[in-house]
GROMACS .gro file of C-alpha atoms in nm:
model
  486
    1MET     CA    1  -8.128   4.289   4.677
    2ARG     CA    2  -8.124   3.967   4.518
    3ARG     CA    3  -7.751   4.011   4.436
    4SER     CA    4  -7.682   4.103   4.794
    5LYS     CA    5  -7.866   3.827   4.927
    6ARG     CA    6  -7.626   3.608   4.709
    7ILE     CA    7  -7.356   3.735   4.855
    8MET     CA    8  -7.465   3.728   5.194
    9SER     CA    9  -7.524   3.372   5.160
   10LEU     CA   10  -7.206   3.315   5.003
   11LEU     CA   11  -7.063   3.452   5.327
   12MET     CA   12  -7.231   3.269   5.551
   13VAL     CA   13  -7.148   2.885   5.325
   14LEU     CA   14  -6.756   3.051   5.408
   15LEU     CA   15  -6.792   3.124   5.766
   16LEU     CA   16  -7.006   2.784   5.861
   17MET     CA   17  -6.691   2.577   5.666
   18VAL     CA   18  -6.404   2.472   5.914
   19PRO     CA   19  -6.082   2.417   5.791
   20VAL     CA   20  -5.933   2.086   5.941
   21GLY     CA   21  -5.512   2.188   5.993
   22ALA     CA   22  -5.443   2.449   5.841
   23ARG     CA   23  -5.442   2.773   5.988
   24ALA     CA   24  -5.763   2.960   6.040
   25GLY     CA   25  -5.935   3.155   5.788
   26ASN     CA   26  -5.754   2.936   5.511
   27LEU     CA   27  -6.079   2.811   5.304
   28GLY     CA   28  -5.811   2.693   4.985
   29GLY     CA   29  -5.916   2.955   4.814
   30GLY     CA   30  -5.810   2.877   4.434
   31SER     CA   31  -5.434   2.746   4.362
   32SER     CA   32  -5.351   2.877   4.719
   33GLY     CA   33  -5.524   2.562   4.890
   34ILE     CA   34  -5.194   2.320   5.063
   35PRO     CA   35  -5.242   1.964   4.946
   36GLY     CA   36  -5.368   1.768   5.262
   37THR     CA   37  -5.572   2.011   5.403
   38TRP     CA   38  -5.948   1.913   5.459
   39TYR     CA   39  -6.228   2.140   5.530
   40LEU     CA   40  -6.501   2.033   5.706
   41GLY     CA   41  -6.915   2.172   5.584
   42ALA     CA   42  -7.056   2.289   5.878
   43GLU     CA   43  -7.361   1.982   6.040
   44PRO     CA   44  -7.658   1.997   5.883
   45SER     CA   45  -7.962   2.106   6.104
   46SER     CA   46  -8.033   1.712   6.168
   47VAL     CA   47  -7.852   1.406   6.125
   48ASP     CA   48  -8.030   1.170   5.925
   49PRO     CA   49  -7.821   0.767   5.962
   50ALA     CA   50  -7.902   0.693   5.636
   51LYS     CA   51  -7.702   1.010   5.454
   52SER     CA   52  -7.329   0.916   5.449
   53PRO     CA   53  -7.085   1.194   5.507
   54ILE     CA   54  -6.959   1.318   5.136
   55VAL     CA   55  -6.620   1.346   5.090
   56PHE     CA   56  -6.504   1.580   4.733
   57VAL     CA   57  -6.273   1.549   4.556
   58HIS     CA   58  -6.143   1.830   4.289
   59GLY     CA   59  -5.991   1.764   3.979
   60TYR     CA   60  -5.691   1.932   3.794
   61ASN     CA   61  -5.596   2.328   3.773
   62ASN     CA   62  -5.831   2.374   4.092
   63SER     CA   63  -5.896   2.321   4.430
   64ALA     CA   64  -6.114   2.195   4.715
   65SER     CA   65  -6.314   2.599   4.677
   66VAL     CA   66  -6.392   2.455   4.355
   67TRP     CA   67  -6.676   2.295   4.516
   68TRP     CA   68  -6.864   2.622   4.696
   69GLU     CA   69  -6.704   2.959   4.468
   70GLY     CA   70  -6.895   2.998   4.187
   71ASN     CA   71  -7.100   2.625   4.245
   72ASP     CA   72  -7.373   2.592   4.466
   73MET     CA   73  -7.323   2.171   4.510
   74TYR     CA   74  -7.166   2.230   4.904
   75GLU     CA   75  -7.491   2.490   4.943
   76THR     CA   76  -7.746   2.175   4.820
   77ALA     CA   77  -7.554   1.926   4.950
   78LEU     CA   78  -7.616   2.078   5.374
   79ALA     CA   79  -7.973   2.178   5.240
   80ASN     CA   80  -8.061   1.864   5.217
   81GLY     CA   81  -7.865   1.766   5.508
   82TYR     CA   82  -7.578   1.623   5.457
   83GLN     CA   83  -7.240   1.587   5.610
   84THR     CA   84  -6.966   1.716   5.435
   85ALA     CA   85  -6.591   1.686   5.371
   86PHE     CA   86  -6.386   1.918   5.121
   87ILE     CA   87  -5.986   1.760   5.060
   88ASP     CA   88  -5.696   2.004   4.866
   89LEU     CA   89  -5.514   1.753   4.657
   90TYR     CA   90  -5.264   1.884   4.413
   91SER     CA   91  -5.329   2.007   4.114
   92ASP     CA   92  -5.063   1.926   3.873
   93ARG     CA   93  -4.932   1.603   4.017
   94ASP     CA   94  -5.031   1.242   3.885
   95MET     CA   95  -5.306   0.971   4.025
   96TRP     CA   96  -5.003   0.806   4.192
   97GLU     CA   97  -4.948   1.112   4.453
   98ASN     CA   98  -5.285   1.271   4.513
   99GLY     CA   99  -5.379   0.866   4.548
  100VAL     CA  100  -5.155   0.822   4.834
  101MET     CA  101  -5.246   1.139   4.982
  102LEU     CA  102  -5.589   1.065   4.958
  103ALA     CA  103  -5.611   0.751   5.133
  104GLN     CA  104  -5.434   0.859   5.462
  105LYS     CA  105  -5.681   1.170   5.472
  106LEU     CA  106  -5.996   0.915   5.354
  107LYS     CA  107  -5.901   0.735   5.669
  108VAL     CA  108  -5.884   1.011   5.924
  109ILE     CA  109  -6.216   1.170   5.791
  110TYR     CA  110  -6.345   0.743   5.828
  111ASP     CA  111  -6.223   0.820   6.186
  112HIS     CA  112  -6.336   1.214   6.245
  113PHE     CA  113  -6.738   1.061   6.138
  114GLY     CA  114  -6.670   0.778   6.360
  115GLY     CA  115  -6.664   0.465   6.169
  116LYS     CA  116  -6.919   0.553   5.948
  117LYS     CA  117  -6.830   0.452   5.580
  118LEU     CA  118  -6.815   0.795   5.359
  119VAL     CA  119  -6.931   0.839   4.991
  120VAL     CA  120  -6.630   1.020   4.769
  121VAL     CA  121  -6.797   1.255   4.511
  122GLY     CA  122  -6.505   1.294   4.215
  123TYR     CA  123  -6.460   1.580   3.982
  124SER     CA  124  -6.290   1.472   3.642
  125LYS     CA  125  -5.959   1.416   3.751
  126GLY     CA  126  -6.068   1.388   4.125
  127GLY     CA  127  -6.232   1.072   4.010
  128VAL     CA  128  -5.916   0.902   3.881
  129ASP     CA  129  -5.689   1.014   4.211
  130ALA     CA  130  -5.997   0.889   4.448
  131GLN     CA  131  -6.026   0.528   4.233
  132THR     CA  132  -5.631   0.481   4.363
  133ALA     CA  133  -5.676   0.516   4.660
  134LEU     CA  134  -5.938   0.327   4.683
  135VAL     CA  135  -5.753   0.038   4.531
  136HIS     CA  136  -5.412   0.082   4.494
  137TYR     CA  137  -5.342   0.239   4.850
  138GLY     CA  138  -5.621   0.059   5.047
  139ALA     CA  139  -5.895   0.366   5.182
  140HIS     CA  140  -6.170   0.102   5.009
  141PRO     CA  141  -6.309   0.015   5.397
  142TYR     CA  142  -6.365   0.393   5.414
  143VAL     CA  143  -6.583   0.431   5.156
  144SER     CA  144  -6.913   0.245   5.087
  145ASN     CA  145  -6.960   0.453   4.720
  146MET     CA  146  -6.718   0.656   4.421
  147ILE     CA  147  -6.924   0.865   4.239
  148SER     CA  148  -6.761   1.043   3.975
  149LEU     CA  149  -6.844   1.303   3.769
  150SER     CA  150  -6.729   1.354   3.391
  151SER     CA  151  -6.380   1.138   3.526
  152PRO     CA  152  -6.129   1.090   3.217
  153HIS     CA  153  -6.106   0.771   3.326
  154HIS     CA  154  -5.985   0.621   3.057
  155GLY     CA  155  -5.834   0.994   2.979
  156THR     CA  156  -5.869   1.263   2.679
  157PRO     CA  157  -5.725   1.316   2.300
  158LEU     CA  158  -5.679   1.684   2.460
  159SER     CA  159  -5.411   1.532   2.692
  160ASP     CA  160  -5.274   1.355   2.349
  161LEU     CA  161  -5.278   1.712   2.182
  162ALA     CA  162  -5.120   1.890   2.505
  163HIS     CA  163  -4.807   1.731   2.498
  164SER     CA  164  -4.806   1.666   2.143
  165SER     CA  165  -4.448   1.751   1.919
  166ALA     CA  166  -4.779   2.022   1.815
  167ALA     CA  167  -4.862   2.215   2.095
  168TRP     CA  168  -4.671   2.166   2.374
  169TRP     CA  169  -4.514   2.430   2.350
  170LEU     CA  170  -4.808   2.637   2.381
  171ALA     CA  171  -4.908   2.403   2.668
  172ALA     CA  172  -4.625   2.463   2.897
  173LEU     CA  173  -4.578   2.800   2.889
  174LEU     CA  174  -4.977   2.789   3.023
  175GLY     CA  175  -4.844   2.595   3.256
  176ASN     CA  176  -5.039   2.298   3.165
  177ASN     CA  177  -4.759   2.045   3.055
  178ASN     CA  178  -4.693   1.882   3.385
  179ASP     CA  179  -4.732   1.521   3.585
  180ALA     CA  180  -5.128   1.571   3.586
  181THR     CA  181  -5.207   1.584   3.212
  182ARG     CA  182  -4.932   1.378   3.096
  183SER     CA  183  -5.070   1.101   3.325
  184LEU     CA  184  -5.375   1.142   3.165
  185GLN     CA  185  -5.296   1.077   2.781
  186THR     CA  186  -5.455   0.811   2.679
  187GLY     CA  187  -5.212   0.554   2.629
  188ASN     CA  188  -5.081   0.583   2.976
  189MET     CA  189  -5.543   0.544   3.130
  190ARG     CA  190  -5.494   0.254   2.908
  191TYR     CA  191  -5.225   0.082   3.106
  192PHE     CA  192  -5.349   0.238   3.409
  193ARG     CA  193  -5.722   0.076   3.352
  194SER     CA  194  -5.488  -0.291   3.284
  195ILE     CA  195  -5.354  -0.253   3.632
  196THR     CA  196  -5.625  -0.131   3.795
  197ASP     CA  197  -5.960  -0.257   3.665
  198THR     CA  198  -5.826  -0.651   3.733
  199HIS     CA  199  -5.677  -0.588   4.100
  200SER     CA  200  -5.836  -0.782   4.399
  201ASN     CA  201  -5.919  -0.416   4.530
  202ALA     CA  202  -6.148  -0.308   4.221
  203SER     CA  203  -6.414  -0.503   4.304
  204LYS     CA  204  -6.421  -0.383   4.634
  205ASN     CA  205  -6.652  -0.056   4.669
  206ARG     CA  206  -6.951   0.033   4.464
  207TYR     CA  207  -6.876   0.252   4.125
  208TYR     CA  208  -7.117   0.540   3.940
  209THR     CA  209  -7.021   0.727   3.699
  210LEU     CA  210  -7.199   1.078   3.497
  211GLY     CA  211  -7.107   1.234   3.140
  212GLY     CA  212  -7.184   1.499   2.972
  213TYR     CA  213  -7.215   1.542   2.610
  214LYS     CA  214  -7.276   1.983   2.597
  215TRP     CA  215  -6.987   2.130   2.470
  216GLY     CA  216  -7.196   2.500   2.416
  217SER     CA  217  -7.238   2.733   2.106
  218PHE     CA  218  -6.959   2.824   1.856
  219GLY     CA  219  -6.710   3.047   1.949
  220SER     CA  220  -6.783   2.952   2.354
  221ALA     CA  221  -6.511   2.863   2.601
  222LEU     CA  222  -6.531   2.501   2.583
  223TYR     CA  223  -6.651   2.445   2.227
  224TRP     CA  224  -6.311   2.432   2.027
  225GLY     CA  225  -6.216   2.123   2.248
  226GLY     CA  226  -6.573   2.015   2.212
  227LEU     CA  227  -6.490   2.029   1.799
  228TYR     CA  228  -6.144   1.847   1.874
  229LEU     CA  229  -6.344   1.556   2.063
  230SER     CA  230  -6.660   1.548   1.847
  231SER     CA  231  -6.504   1.249   1.602
  232TYR     CA  232  -6.420   1.072   1.926
  233GLY     CA  233  -6.744   1.078   2.049
  234SER     CA  234  -6.958   1.257   2.250
  235ASN     CA  235  -6.831   1.480   2.487
  236ASP     CA  236  -6.828   1.780   2.766
  237GLY     CA  237  -6.590   2.001   2.577
  238VAL     CA  238  -6.298   1.810   2.764
  239VAL     CA  239  -6.369   1.463   2.832
  240THR     CA  240  -6.609   1.221   2.597
  241VAL     CA  241  -6.914   1.055   2.768
  242ALA     CA  242  -6.752   0.692   2.640
  243SER     CA  243  -6.385   0.806   2.925
  244SER     CA  244  -6.645   0.871   3.176
  245ARG     CA  245  -6.776   0.519   3.136
  246LEU     CA  246  -6.620   0.345   3.509
  247PRO     CA  247  -6.551  -0.096   3.393
  248GLY     CA  248  -6.686  -0.251   3.644
  249GLY     CA  249  -6.899   0.018   3.769
  250THR     CA  250  -7.226   0.117   3.675
  251ILE     CA  251  -7.377   0.411   3.435
  252VAL     CA  252  -7.610   0.701   3.598
  253ARG     CA  253  -7.665   0.912   3.406
  254GLU     CA  254  -7.450   1.101   3.044
  255GLY     CA  255  -7.675   1.416   3.030
  256ALA     CA  256  -7.679   1.777   2.859
  257TRP     CA  257  -7.414   1.868   3.128
  258ASN     CA  258  -7.087   2.117   2.969
  259HIS     CA  259  -6.706   1.987   3.139
  260THR     CA  260  -6.826   2.267   3.381
  261THR     CA  261  -7.166   2.208   3.464
  262ILE     CA  262  -7.134   1.841   3.551
  263ARG     CA  263  -7.016   1.986   3.884
  264GLU     CA  264  -7.275   2.212   4.011
  265GLY     CA  265  -7.455   2.144   4.303
  266SER     CA  266  -7.803   2.235   4.144
  267TYR     CA  267  -7.723   2.059   3.831
  268THR     CA  268  -7.630   1.712   3.914
  269PHE     CA  269  -7.708   1.657   4.269
  270SER     CA  270  -8.036   1.554   4.287
  271VAL     CA  271  -7.894   1.256   3.980
  272PHE     CA  272  -7.667   1.072   4.223
  273LYS     CA  273  -7.824   1.152   4.561
  274PRO     CA  274  -7.985   0.791   4.540
  275TYR     CA  275  -7.649   0.696   4.504
  276THR     CA  276  -7.524   0.868   4.894
  277MET     CA  277  -7.814   0.669   5.095
  278SER     CA  278  -7.733   0.305   5.281
  279GLU     CA  279  -7.993   0.182   5.038
  280GLN     CA  280  -7.937   0.203   4.635
  281PRO     CA  281  -8.160   0.168   4.320
  282ALA     CA  282  -8.201  -0.094   4.147
  283VAL     CA  283  -7.970   0.019   3.797
  284ALA     CA  284  -7.932  -0.150   3.532
  285ASN     CA  285  -7.663   0.028   3.369
  286ALA     CA  286  -7.349  -0.187   3.491
  287PHE     CA  287  -7.062  -0.077   3.238
  288SER     CA  288  -6.856  -0.431   3.159
  289ALA     CA  289  -6.506  -0.366   3.091
  290ALA     CA  290  -6.543  -0.617   2.789
  291GLU     CA  291  -6.706  -0.260   2.600
  292SER     CA  292  -6.492  -0.140   2.344
  293ILE     CA  293  -6.459   0.263   2.395
  294VAL     CA  294  -6.161   0.309   2.213
  295ALA     CA  295  -6.213   0.552   1.968
  296GLU     CA  296  -6.003   0.531   1.582
  297PRO     CA  297  -5.733   0.852   1.609
  298GLU     CA  298  -5.904   1.132   1.395
  299THR     CA  299  -5.842   1.144   1.019
  300SER     CA  300  -6.052   1.457   0.953
  301GLN     CA  301  -5.822   1.714   1.103
  302ILE     CA  302  -5.538   1.856   1.026
  303VAL     CA  303  -5.322   2.028   1.347
  304LYS     CA  304  -5.017   2.233   1.336
  305GLY     CA  305  -4.785   2.464   1.625
  306GLY     CA  306  -4.468   2.562   1.705
  307LYS     CA  307  -4.302   2.850   1.865
  308ALA     CA  308  -4.243   3.172   1.633
  309GLU     CA  309  -4.003   3.369   1.704
  310LYS     CA  310  -4.083   3.607   1.441
  311ALA     CA  311  -4.360   3.678   1.220
  312ILE     CA  312  -4.647   3.328   1.210
  313LYS     CA  313  -4.663   3.230   0.914
  314GLU     CA  314  -4.867   2.893   0.844
  315SER     CA  315  -5.001   2.661   0.560
  316PHE     CA  316  -5.265   2.466   0.535
  317VAL     CA  317  -5.472   2.232   0.244
  318ILE     CA  318  -5.758   2.206   0.236
  319GLU     CA  319  -5.866   2.008  -0.087
  320ASP     CA  320  -6.157   1.972  -0.344
  321GLY     CA  321  -6.493   1.924  -0.237
  322ALA     CA  322  -6.506   1.989   0.140
  323GLU     CA  323  -6.786   2.113   0.290
  324SER     CA  324  -6.735   2.341   0.525
  325PHE     CA  325  -6.363   2.375   0.735
  326GLN     CA  326  -6.342   2.513   1.096
  327MET     CA  327  -6.034   2.682   1.307
  328ALA     CA  328  -5.957   2.749   1.664
  329PHE     CA  329  -5.586   2.892   1.649
  330LEU     CA  330  -5.442   2.865   1.996
  331SER     CA  331  -5.212   3.167   2.147
  332GLU     CA  332  -5.081   3.297   2.513
  333LYS     CA  333  -5.219   3.615   2.368
  334LYS     CA  334  -5.504   3.741   2.204
  335MET     CA  335  -5.419   3.848   1.781
  336ALA     CA  336  -5.676   4.118   1.642
  337SER     CA  337  -5.398   4.119   1.385
  338LEU     CA  338  -5.476   3.729   1.298
  339LYS     CA  339  -5.538   3.679   0.881
  340LEU     CA  340  -5.694   3.395   0.764
  341LYS     CA  341  -5.612   3.353   0.409
  342GLY     CA  342  -5.781   3.141   0.093
  343PRO     CA  343  -5.621   3.082  -0.187
  344ASP     CA  344  -5.763   3.319  -0.404
  345GLY     CA  345  -5.614   3.554  -0.135
  346LYS     CA  346  -5.971   3.635   0.021
  347GLU     CA  347  -5.918   3.823   0.423
  348TYR     CA  348  -6.084   3.687   0.688
  349LYS     CA  349  -6.084   3.766   1.050
  350ALA     CA  350  -6.168   3.547   1.426
  351ALA     CA  351  -6.597   3.546   1.386
  352LYS     CA  352  -6.519   3.481   1.786
  353ILE     CA  353  -6.242   3.541   2.042
  354GLU     CA  354  -6.229   3.349   2.389
  355GLN     CA  355  -6.033   3.280   2.665
  356ASP     CA  356  -6.034   2.858   2.720
  357LYS     CA  357  -6.160   2.773   3.007
  358GLY     CA  358  -6.121   2.363   2.965
  359ASP     CA  359  -5.811   2.207   3.185
  360PHE     CA  360  -5.515   2.150   2.927
  361PHE     CA  361  -5.486   2.496   2.731
  362LYS     CA  362  -5.621   2.690   3.068
  363GLY     CA  363  -5.619   3.105   2.943
  364ALA     CA  364  -5.487   3.051   2.575
  365TRP     CA  365  -5.732   3.342   2.349
  366VAL     CA  366  -5.884   3.057   2.142
  367HIS     CA  367  -5.944   3.285   1.801
  368THR     CA  368  -6.246   3.016   1.625
  369PHE     CA  369  -6.278   3.038   1.233
  370GLU     CA  370  -6.561   2.877   1.026
  371ILE     CA  371  -6.591   2.887   0.683
  372ALA     CA  372  -6.824   2.692   0.444
  373LYS     CA  373  -6.775   2.624   0.121
  374PRO     CA  374  -6.433   2.670   0.115
  375GLU     CA  375  -6.220   2.711  -0.198
  376SER     CA  376  -5.971   2.444  -0.237
  377GLY     CA  377  -5.638   2.498  -0.214
  378LYS     CA  378  -5.333   2.596   0.032
  379TRP     CA  379  -5.435   2.821   0.302
  380LYS     CA  380  -5.263   3.071   0.500
  381VAL     CA  381  -5.251   3.149   0.883
  382GLU     CA  382  -5.052   3.464   0.946
  383GLY     CA  383  -4.969   3.621   1.302
  384PRO     CA  384  -4.758   3.778   1.498
  385ALA     CA  385  -4.455   3.641   1.765
  386ALA     CA  386  -4.602   3.343   2.002
  387ALA     CA  387  -4.615   2.985   2.086
  388TYR     CA  388  -4.964   2.907   1.925
  389LEU     CA  389  -5.148   2.583   1.810
  390LEU     CA  390  -5.359   2.576   1.516
  391MET     CA  391  -5.635   2.293   1.459
  392VAL     CA  392  -5.876   2.286   1.225
  393GLY     CA  393  -6.191   2.008   1.167
  394ILE     CA  394  -6.295   1.989   0.777
  395ASP     CA  395  -6.634   1.840   0.688
  396SER     CA  396  -6.565   1.597   0.326
  397PRO     CA  397  -6.685   1.286   0.154
  398LEU     CA  398  -6.266   1.244   0.139
  399ASP     CA  399  -6.283   1.132   0.589
  400VAL     CA  400  -6.483   0.856   0.476
  401GLU     CA  401  -6.206   0.679   0.204
  402LEU     CA  402  -5.945   0.766   0.469
  403LYS     CA  403  -6.143   0.555   0.755
  404LYS     CA  404  -6.141   0.290   0.512
  405ASP     CA  405  -5.940  -0.056   0.619
  406LYS     CA  406  -5.845  -0.047   0.262
  407ILE     CA  407  -5.802   0.267   0.027
  408GLN     CA  408  -5.848   0.185  -0.302
  409SER     CA  409  -5.895   0.556  -0.388
  410VAL     CA  410  -5.658   0.725  -0.201
  411LYS     CA  411  -5.266   0.771  -0.246
  412ALA     CA  412  -5.061   0.886   0.133
  413SER     CA  413  -4.741   0.875   0.276
  414TYR     CA  414  -4.677   0.895   0.639
  415LYS     CA  415  -4.385   1.143   0.853
  416THR     CA  416  -4.437   1.016   1.236
  417LYS     CA  417  -4.304   1.193   1.498
  418TRP     CA  418  -4.315   1.178   1.825
  419ILE     CA  419  -4.179   1.210   2.205
  420LYS     CA  420  -4.099   0.972   2.517
  421TYR     CA  421  -4.188   1.182   2.807
  422GLU     CA  422  -3.980   1.080   3.072
  423ARG     CA  423  -4.076   0.992   3.435
  424ASP     CA  424  -3.943   1.399   3.567
  425GLY     CA  425  -4.046   1.503   3.290
  426LYS     CA  426  -3.840   1.518   3.035
  427LYS     CA  427  -3.864   1.456   2.654
  428LYS     CA  428  -3.688   1.246   2.413
  429LEU     CA  429  -3.785   1.335   2.075
  430LYS     CA  430  -3.715   1.126   1.766
  431GLU     CA  431  -3.859   1.169   1.385
  432SER     CA  432  -3.903   0.883   1.151
  433GLY     CA  433  -3.826   0.792   0.817
  434LYS     CA  434  -4.072   0.905   0.509
  435GLY     CA  435  -4.254   0.739   0.275
  436SER     CA  436  -4.570   0.566   0.306
  437LYS     CA  437  -4.487   0.270   0.512
  438ALA     CA  438  -4.136   0.459   0.700
  439GLY     CA  439  -4.353   0.673   0.826
  440LYS     CA  440  -4.522   0.461   1.000
  441VAL     CA  441  -4.487   0.406   1.359
  442LEU     CA  442  -4.557   0.024   1.469
  443ASP     CA  443  -4.573  -0.106   1.782
  444GLY     CA  444  -4.200  -0.293   1.772
  445ASP     CA  445  -4.069   0.080   1.726
  446LEU     CA  446  -4.115   0.128   2.058
  447THR     CA  447  -3.909  -0.041   2.273
  448ASP     CA  448  -3.821   0.155   2.605
  449PRO     CA  449  -4.059   0.151   2.856
  450GLY     CA  450  -4.280   0.437   2.901
  451VAL     CA  451  -4.590   0.743   2.788
  452TYR     CA  452  -4.476   0.790   2.411
  453ASN     CA  453  -4.699   1.082   2.232
  454LEU     CA  454  -4.695   1.040   1.788
  455THR     CA  455  -4.792   1.303   1.629
  456THR     CA  456  -4.870   1.159   1.239
  457GLU     CA  457  -4.873   1.420   0.934
  458ILE     CA  458  -5.098   1.282   0.642
  459THR     CA  459  -5.027   1.413   0.328
  460GLY     CA  460  -5.144   1.266  -0.118
  461VAL     CA  461  -5.395   1.326  -0.318
  462ASP     CA  462  -5.730   1.180  -0.401
  463ALA     CA  463  -5.881   0.965  -0.657
  464LYS     CA  464  -5.870   1.326  -0.852
  465GLY     CA  465  -5.515   1.319  -0.776
  466LYS     CA  466  -5.658   1.643  -0.605
  467PRO     CA  467  -5.394   1.740  -0.292
  468PHE     CA  468  -5.511   1.662   0.126
  469GLU     CA  469  -5.349   1.648   0.457
  470ARG     CA  470  -5.409   1.522   0.779
  471THR     CA  471  -5.286   1.487   1.114
  472ILE     CA  472  -5.292   1.233   1.362
  473ILE     CA  473  -5.182   1.265   1.685
  474GLU     CA  474  -5.196   0.963   1.921
  475SER     CA  475  -4.977   0.818   2.291
  476ILE     CA  476  -4.927   0.492   2.344
  477TYR     CA  477  -4.741   0.348   2.706
  478VAL     CA  478  -4.503   0.051   2.652
  479ASP     CA  479  -4.451  -0.098   2.988
  480GLU     CA  480  -4.187  -0.281   3.167
  481ASN     CA  481  -4.258  -0.627   2.987
  482GLY     CA  482  -4.242  -0.475   2.625
  483LYS     CA  483  -4.619  -0.516   2.578
  484THR     CA  484  -4.769  -0.164   2.425
  485HIS     CA  485  -5.105  -0.012   2.523
  486ARG     CA  486  -5.252   0.142   2.298
   0.00000   0.00000   0.00000
């Protein structure tokens, strides 16, 4: 009975929504949403002039329907007496293409509501798209406030990972190697911040941010992404809390939300509701552009991957003294026969297998292993032919040594591969020389403008002469003047 009422309630919500500029009945469901189409929510029983109309902007890899399918955000806003509108943007384009489209539609929506200033709520990449529309494409006169829900204002290391030499095979196979994901590499977003935060339009709207720091239990859908990001700081499984903060904006709250729950009405509407009113509450959480939010590249992980035409035979080294490690093995198919073998020949099977629900490897099968007190030496991974990515997160005293500015007890050599991404998505791959110095990439080595994705493999021995290995993945942007943003 309860389920029937819920279904009837959802049907009523959808029937009340009016698609504008689209075929009758087209509610923008799933990936079939037509870019540029916007949808008008039902008119509340009484309109409070103190409540601004809210325009909801979806994120990457979803459409306008993300606000009402499996989400009570639209229902909650309507129940609270708000006029609403929802828009479909390109799910796989960068902030520039979405920004110019959104700017045009915000003017149309503003006119529809009789020149009443709008509040824009942007989820994930939708927050980046929305700020681009306001600052770079002149939509600021139509909007009072912008509220972003876990938006990667500084990019996300998961995007760097997806476009690395180890992972791009799998990301491409899953359809997640495109303009949208490339634009969210941390190097590219540092460049975006440099031309956005100083723009004359940057201060013409009020900005408010929400960030999440809960990424789920072991083996859950957002767990492995949270594990990968954990060394970069608190995160919601896709975006770090630090990246959700917008220079010049105000932090509303950073709470125990994951990247899904932060967009749901029952979780966050009441939190940002005060910032949709004409009278703004007093706040003291302004975030300054001068604050450092850039995390150092990760030094406690091993990342490997590619496309195995035959059976997968991969290996990695766990150093002496490691307390534990967790391995997430991603592939386009579920692998019941996947095996992890220790140096002593003991075999382990995945403790949990789930499909990823994040943005950059959505749909991949994640096989998660957790090993306590691991034996040091070479660990092997065996499985059937597939495109794959494995990430090993290690809890080890060696991590402290590797993060020191001057390492005396550790001897290491470096080998860096980098990919330069062109505007059309084509890649140029280059590998540096080997050696303790030649393997490192310096700013002066990369001079051609564009986005570079760097993967550095570190191998060496610790103070006891025991072997170890690590992987560092990062991205940088070289602008037209040769300045490096990293």
